[in-house]
GROMACS .gro file of C-alpha atoms in nm:
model
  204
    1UNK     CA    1   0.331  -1.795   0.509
    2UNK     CA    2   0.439  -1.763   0.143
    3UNK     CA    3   0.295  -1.871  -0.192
    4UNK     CA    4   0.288  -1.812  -0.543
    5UNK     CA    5  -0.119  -1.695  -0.696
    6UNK     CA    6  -0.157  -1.710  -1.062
    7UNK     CA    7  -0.260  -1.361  -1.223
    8UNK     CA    8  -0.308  -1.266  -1.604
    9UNK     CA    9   0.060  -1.157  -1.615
   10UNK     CA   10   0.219  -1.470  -1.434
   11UNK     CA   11   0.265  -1.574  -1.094
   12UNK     CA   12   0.284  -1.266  -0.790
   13UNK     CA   13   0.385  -1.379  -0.465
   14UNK     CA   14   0.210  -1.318  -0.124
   15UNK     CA   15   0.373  -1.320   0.216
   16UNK     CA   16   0.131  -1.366   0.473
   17UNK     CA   17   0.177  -1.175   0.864
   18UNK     CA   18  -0.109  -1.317   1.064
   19UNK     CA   19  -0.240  -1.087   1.372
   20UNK     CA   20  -0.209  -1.201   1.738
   21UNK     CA   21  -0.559  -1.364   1.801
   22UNK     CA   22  -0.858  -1.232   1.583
   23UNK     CA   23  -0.801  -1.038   1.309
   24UNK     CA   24  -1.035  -0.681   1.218
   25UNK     CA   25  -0.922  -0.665   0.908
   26UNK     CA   26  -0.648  -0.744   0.602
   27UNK     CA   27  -0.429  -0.503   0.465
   28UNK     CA   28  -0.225  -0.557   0.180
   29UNK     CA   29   0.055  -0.387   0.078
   30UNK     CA   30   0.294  -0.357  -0.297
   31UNK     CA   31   0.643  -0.262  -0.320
   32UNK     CA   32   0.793   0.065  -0.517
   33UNK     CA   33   0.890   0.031  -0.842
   34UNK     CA   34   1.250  -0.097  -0.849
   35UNK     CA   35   1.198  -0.198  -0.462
   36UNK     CA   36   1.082  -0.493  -0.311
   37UNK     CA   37   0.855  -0.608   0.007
   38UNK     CA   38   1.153  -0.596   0.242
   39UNK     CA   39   1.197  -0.229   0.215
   40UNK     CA   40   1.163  -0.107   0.570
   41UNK     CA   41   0.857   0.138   0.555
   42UNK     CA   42   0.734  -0.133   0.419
   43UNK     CA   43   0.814  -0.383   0.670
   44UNK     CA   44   0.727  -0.100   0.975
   45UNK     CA   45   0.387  -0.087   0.906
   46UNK     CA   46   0.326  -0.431   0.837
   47UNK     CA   47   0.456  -0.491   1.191
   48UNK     CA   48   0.242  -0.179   1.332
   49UNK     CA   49  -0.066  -0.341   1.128
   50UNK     CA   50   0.016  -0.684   1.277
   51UNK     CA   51  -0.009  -0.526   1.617
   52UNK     CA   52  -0.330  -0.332   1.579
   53UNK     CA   53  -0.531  -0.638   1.480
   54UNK     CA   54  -0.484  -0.660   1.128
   55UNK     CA   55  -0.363  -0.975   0.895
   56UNK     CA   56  -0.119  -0.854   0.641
   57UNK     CA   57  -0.048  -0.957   0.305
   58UNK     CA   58   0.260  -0.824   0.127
   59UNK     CA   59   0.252  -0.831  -0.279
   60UNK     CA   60   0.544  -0.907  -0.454
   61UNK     CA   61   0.461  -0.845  -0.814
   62UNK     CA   62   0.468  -1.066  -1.165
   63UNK     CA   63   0.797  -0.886  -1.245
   64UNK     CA   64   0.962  -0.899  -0.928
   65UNK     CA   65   0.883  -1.224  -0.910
   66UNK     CA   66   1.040  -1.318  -1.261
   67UNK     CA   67   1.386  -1.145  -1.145
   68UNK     CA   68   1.282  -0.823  -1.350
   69UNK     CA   69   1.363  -0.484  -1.246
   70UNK     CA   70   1.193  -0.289  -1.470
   71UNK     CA   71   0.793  -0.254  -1.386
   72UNK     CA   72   0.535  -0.358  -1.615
   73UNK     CA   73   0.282  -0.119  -1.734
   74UNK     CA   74   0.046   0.001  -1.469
   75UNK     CA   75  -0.296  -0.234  -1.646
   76UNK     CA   76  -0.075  -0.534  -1.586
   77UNK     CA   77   0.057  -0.394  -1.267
   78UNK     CA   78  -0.364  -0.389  -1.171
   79UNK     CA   79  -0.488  -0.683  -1.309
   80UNK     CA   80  -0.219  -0.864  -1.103
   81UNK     CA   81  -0.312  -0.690  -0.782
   82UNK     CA   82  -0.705  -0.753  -0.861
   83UNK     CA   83  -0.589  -1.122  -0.887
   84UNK     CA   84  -0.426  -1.084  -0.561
   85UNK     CA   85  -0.722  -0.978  -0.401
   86UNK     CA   86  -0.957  -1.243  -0.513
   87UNK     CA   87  -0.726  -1.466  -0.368
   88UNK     CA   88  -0.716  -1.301  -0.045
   89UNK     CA   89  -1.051  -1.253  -0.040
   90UNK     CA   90  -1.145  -1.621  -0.095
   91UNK     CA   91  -0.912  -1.748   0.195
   92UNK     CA   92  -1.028  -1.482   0.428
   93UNK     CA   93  -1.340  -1.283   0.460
   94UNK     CA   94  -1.228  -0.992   0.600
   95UNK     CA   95  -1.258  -0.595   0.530
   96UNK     CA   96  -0.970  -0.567   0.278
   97UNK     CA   97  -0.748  -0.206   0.281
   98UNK     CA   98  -0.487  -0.209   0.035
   99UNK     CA   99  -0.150  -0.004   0.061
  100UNK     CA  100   0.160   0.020  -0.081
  101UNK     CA  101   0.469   0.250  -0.127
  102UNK     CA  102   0.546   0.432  -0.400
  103UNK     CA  103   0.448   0.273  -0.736
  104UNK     CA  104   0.237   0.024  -0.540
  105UNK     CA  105   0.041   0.310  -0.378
  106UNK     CA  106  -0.071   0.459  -0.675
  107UNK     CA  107  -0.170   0.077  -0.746
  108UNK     CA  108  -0.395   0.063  -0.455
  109UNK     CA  109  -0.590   0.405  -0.520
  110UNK     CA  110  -0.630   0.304  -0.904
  111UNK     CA  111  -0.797  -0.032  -0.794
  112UNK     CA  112  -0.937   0.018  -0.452
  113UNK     CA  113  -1.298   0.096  -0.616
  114UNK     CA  114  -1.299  -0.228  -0.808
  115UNK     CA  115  -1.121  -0.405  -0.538
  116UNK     CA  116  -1.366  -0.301  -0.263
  117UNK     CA  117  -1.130  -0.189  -0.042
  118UNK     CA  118  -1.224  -0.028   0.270
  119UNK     CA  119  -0.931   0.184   0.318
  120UNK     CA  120  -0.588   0.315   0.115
  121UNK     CA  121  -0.256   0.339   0.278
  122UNK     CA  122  -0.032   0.512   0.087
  123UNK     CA  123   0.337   0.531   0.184
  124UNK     CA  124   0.561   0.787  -0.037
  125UNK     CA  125   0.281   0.850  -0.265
  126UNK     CA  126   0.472   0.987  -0.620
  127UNK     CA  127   0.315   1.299  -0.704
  128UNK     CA  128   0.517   1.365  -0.989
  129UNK     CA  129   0.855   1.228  -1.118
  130UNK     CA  130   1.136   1.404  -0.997
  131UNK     CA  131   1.204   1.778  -1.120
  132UNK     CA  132   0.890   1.717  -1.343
  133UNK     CA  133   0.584   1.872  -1.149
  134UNK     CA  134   0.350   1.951  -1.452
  135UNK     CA  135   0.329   1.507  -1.476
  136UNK     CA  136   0.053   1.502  -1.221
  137UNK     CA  137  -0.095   1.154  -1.079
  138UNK     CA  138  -0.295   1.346  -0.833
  139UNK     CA  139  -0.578   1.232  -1.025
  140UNK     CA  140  -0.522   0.890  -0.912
  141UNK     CA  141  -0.458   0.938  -0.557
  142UNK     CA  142  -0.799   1.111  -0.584
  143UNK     CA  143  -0.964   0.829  -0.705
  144UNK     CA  144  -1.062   0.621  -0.341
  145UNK     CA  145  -1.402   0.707  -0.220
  146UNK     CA  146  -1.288   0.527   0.113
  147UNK     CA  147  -1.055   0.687   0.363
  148UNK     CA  148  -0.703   0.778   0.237
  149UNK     CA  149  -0.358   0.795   0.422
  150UNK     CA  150  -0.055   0.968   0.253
  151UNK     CA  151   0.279   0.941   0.462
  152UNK     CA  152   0.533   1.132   0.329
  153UNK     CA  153   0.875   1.257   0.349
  154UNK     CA  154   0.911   1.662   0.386
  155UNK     CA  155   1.171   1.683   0.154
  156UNK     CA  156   1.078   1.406  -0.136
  157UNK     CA  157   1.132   1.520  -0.484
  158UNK     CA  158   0.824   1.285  -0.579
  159UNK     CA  159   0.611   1.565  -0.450
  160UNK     CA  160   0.399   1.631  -0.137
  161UNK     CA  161   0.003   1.610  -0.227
  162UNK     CA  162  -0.239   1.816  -0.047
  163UNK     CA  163  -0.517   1.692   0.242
  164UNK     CA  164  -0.849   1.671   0.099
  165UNK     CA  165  -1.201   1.551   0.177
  166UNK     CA  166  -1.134   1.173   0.301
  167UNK     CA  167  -0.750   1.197   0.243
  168UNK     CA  168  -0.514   1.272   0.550
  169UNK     CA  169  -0.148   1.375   0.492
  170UNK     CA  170   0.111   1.313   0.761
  171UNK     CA  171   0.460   1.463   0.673
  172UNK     CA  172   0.764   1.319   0.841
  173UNK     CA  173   1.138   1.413   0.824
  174UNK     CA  174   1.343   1.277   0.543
  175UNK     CA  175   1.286   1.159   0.131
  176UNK     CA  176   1.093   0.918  -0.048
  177UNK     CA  177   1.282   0.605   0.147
  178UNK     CA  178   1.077   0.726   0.455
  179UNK     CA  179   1.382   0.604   0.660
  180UNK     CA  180   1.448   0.900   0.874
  181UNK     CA  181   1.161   0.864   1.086
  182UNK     CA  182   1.028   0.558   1.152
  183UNK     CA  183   0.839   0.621   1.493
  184UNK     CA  184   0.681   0.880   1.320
  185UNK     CA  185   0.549   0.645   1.050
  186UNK     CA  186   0.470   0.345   1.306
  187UNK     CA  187   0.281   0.676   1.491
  188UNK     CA  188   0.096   0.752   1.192
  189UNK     CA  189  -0.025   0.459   1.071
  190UNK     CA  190  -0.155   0.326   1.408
  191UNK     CA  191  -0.336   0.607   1.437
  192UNK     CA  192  -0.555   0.634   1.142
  193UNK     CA  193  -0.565   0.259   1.155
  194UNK     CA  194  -0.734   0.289   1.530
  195UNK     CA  195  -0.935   0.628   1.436
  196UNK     CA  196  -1.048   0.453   1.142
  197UNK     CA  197  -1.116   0.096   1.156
  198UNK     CA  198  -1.092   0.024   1.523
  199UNK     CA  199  -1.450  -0.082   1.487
  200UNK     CA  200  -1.422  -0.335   1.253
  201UNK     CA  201  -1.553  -0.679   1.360
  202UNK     CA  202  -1.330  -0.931   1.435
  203UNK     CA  203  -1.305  -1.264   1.242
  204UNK     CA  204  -1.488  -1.530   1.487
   0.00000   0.00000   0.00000
């Protein structure tokens, strides 16, 4: 299912995967910054989501959506996702995780707490830009008080954060594109999704 959802900065768009049967939770996941939703970490954990019980939502944003390349600023990048949500949230009532790659994940930690997210999947997670390492956005991966997944590539020149308290880190073979390994990211993300939120109750 696709459709348009007015947000402060113009219309996003939402494509809608739902589970087999009943649904545990929603996860919605944004695209990098000069990517899209069809990028194909992107579209492998949707499908490993979709099979572990979980409706997903993927966010095109405002920009994208107006045939721009360039982001928008990163308040306009979260009031649109916050709009999202709302959305989401008022057609099902579900535990919400949000996710993303890239510039969408650091999206999803900056607005998980207002969101009320239960859980952060983050794929490719930008550390730093390239070849500039003292430009930290740890800060904001930081941020989640829920439980945090980082899946990154061993040799991205983004960065490679740290495990912490709450945050697992799963490194896999290849760059930021996360294209070298994609059993390895199907294997990651259906585990912490299981480990995690395997409890959730289903919608009824």
């Amino acid at each position: 299912m696709i459709a348009e959802v007015a947000t402060p900065h113009g219309p996003a768009r939402i494509t809608r995967h739902d589970a087999d049967g009943e649904a545990r939770a929603v996860l919605l996941l944004g695209h990098g910054a000069g990517g899209g939703v069809g990028a194909p970490d992107l579209l492998a954990t949707a499908g490993t989501a979709v099979a572990a019980g979980l409706h997903v939502v993927l966010v095109e944003q405002p920009y994208r959506v107006a045939g721009r390349r360039a982001p928008a600023p990163a308040a306009q990048l979260d009031a649109a996702w916050l709009a999202v949500v709302e959305h989401v949230r008022a057609e099902l009532t579900l535990p919400l995780l949000f996710g993303g790659r890239s510039s969408g994940a650091r999206v999803a930690c900056r607005t998980a707490t207002e969101g009320g997210a239960v859980g952060v999947l983050c794929l490719a997670f930008p550390v730093h830009p390239p070849g500039r390492p003292e430009k930290d956005r740890l800060p904001e991966l930081a941020a989640p008080t829920v439980p945090v997944l980082v899946v990154q590539g061993r040799t991205d020149p983004f960065g490679r954060p740290e495990p912490a308290p709450g945050r697992e880190v799963v490194l896999l073979r290849g760059d930021h594109s996360l294209k070298s390994d994609t059993p390895g990211l199907r294997a990651a993300v259906a585990d912490w999704l299981t480990s995690h939120f395997g409890a959730l109750t289903p919608a009824r």
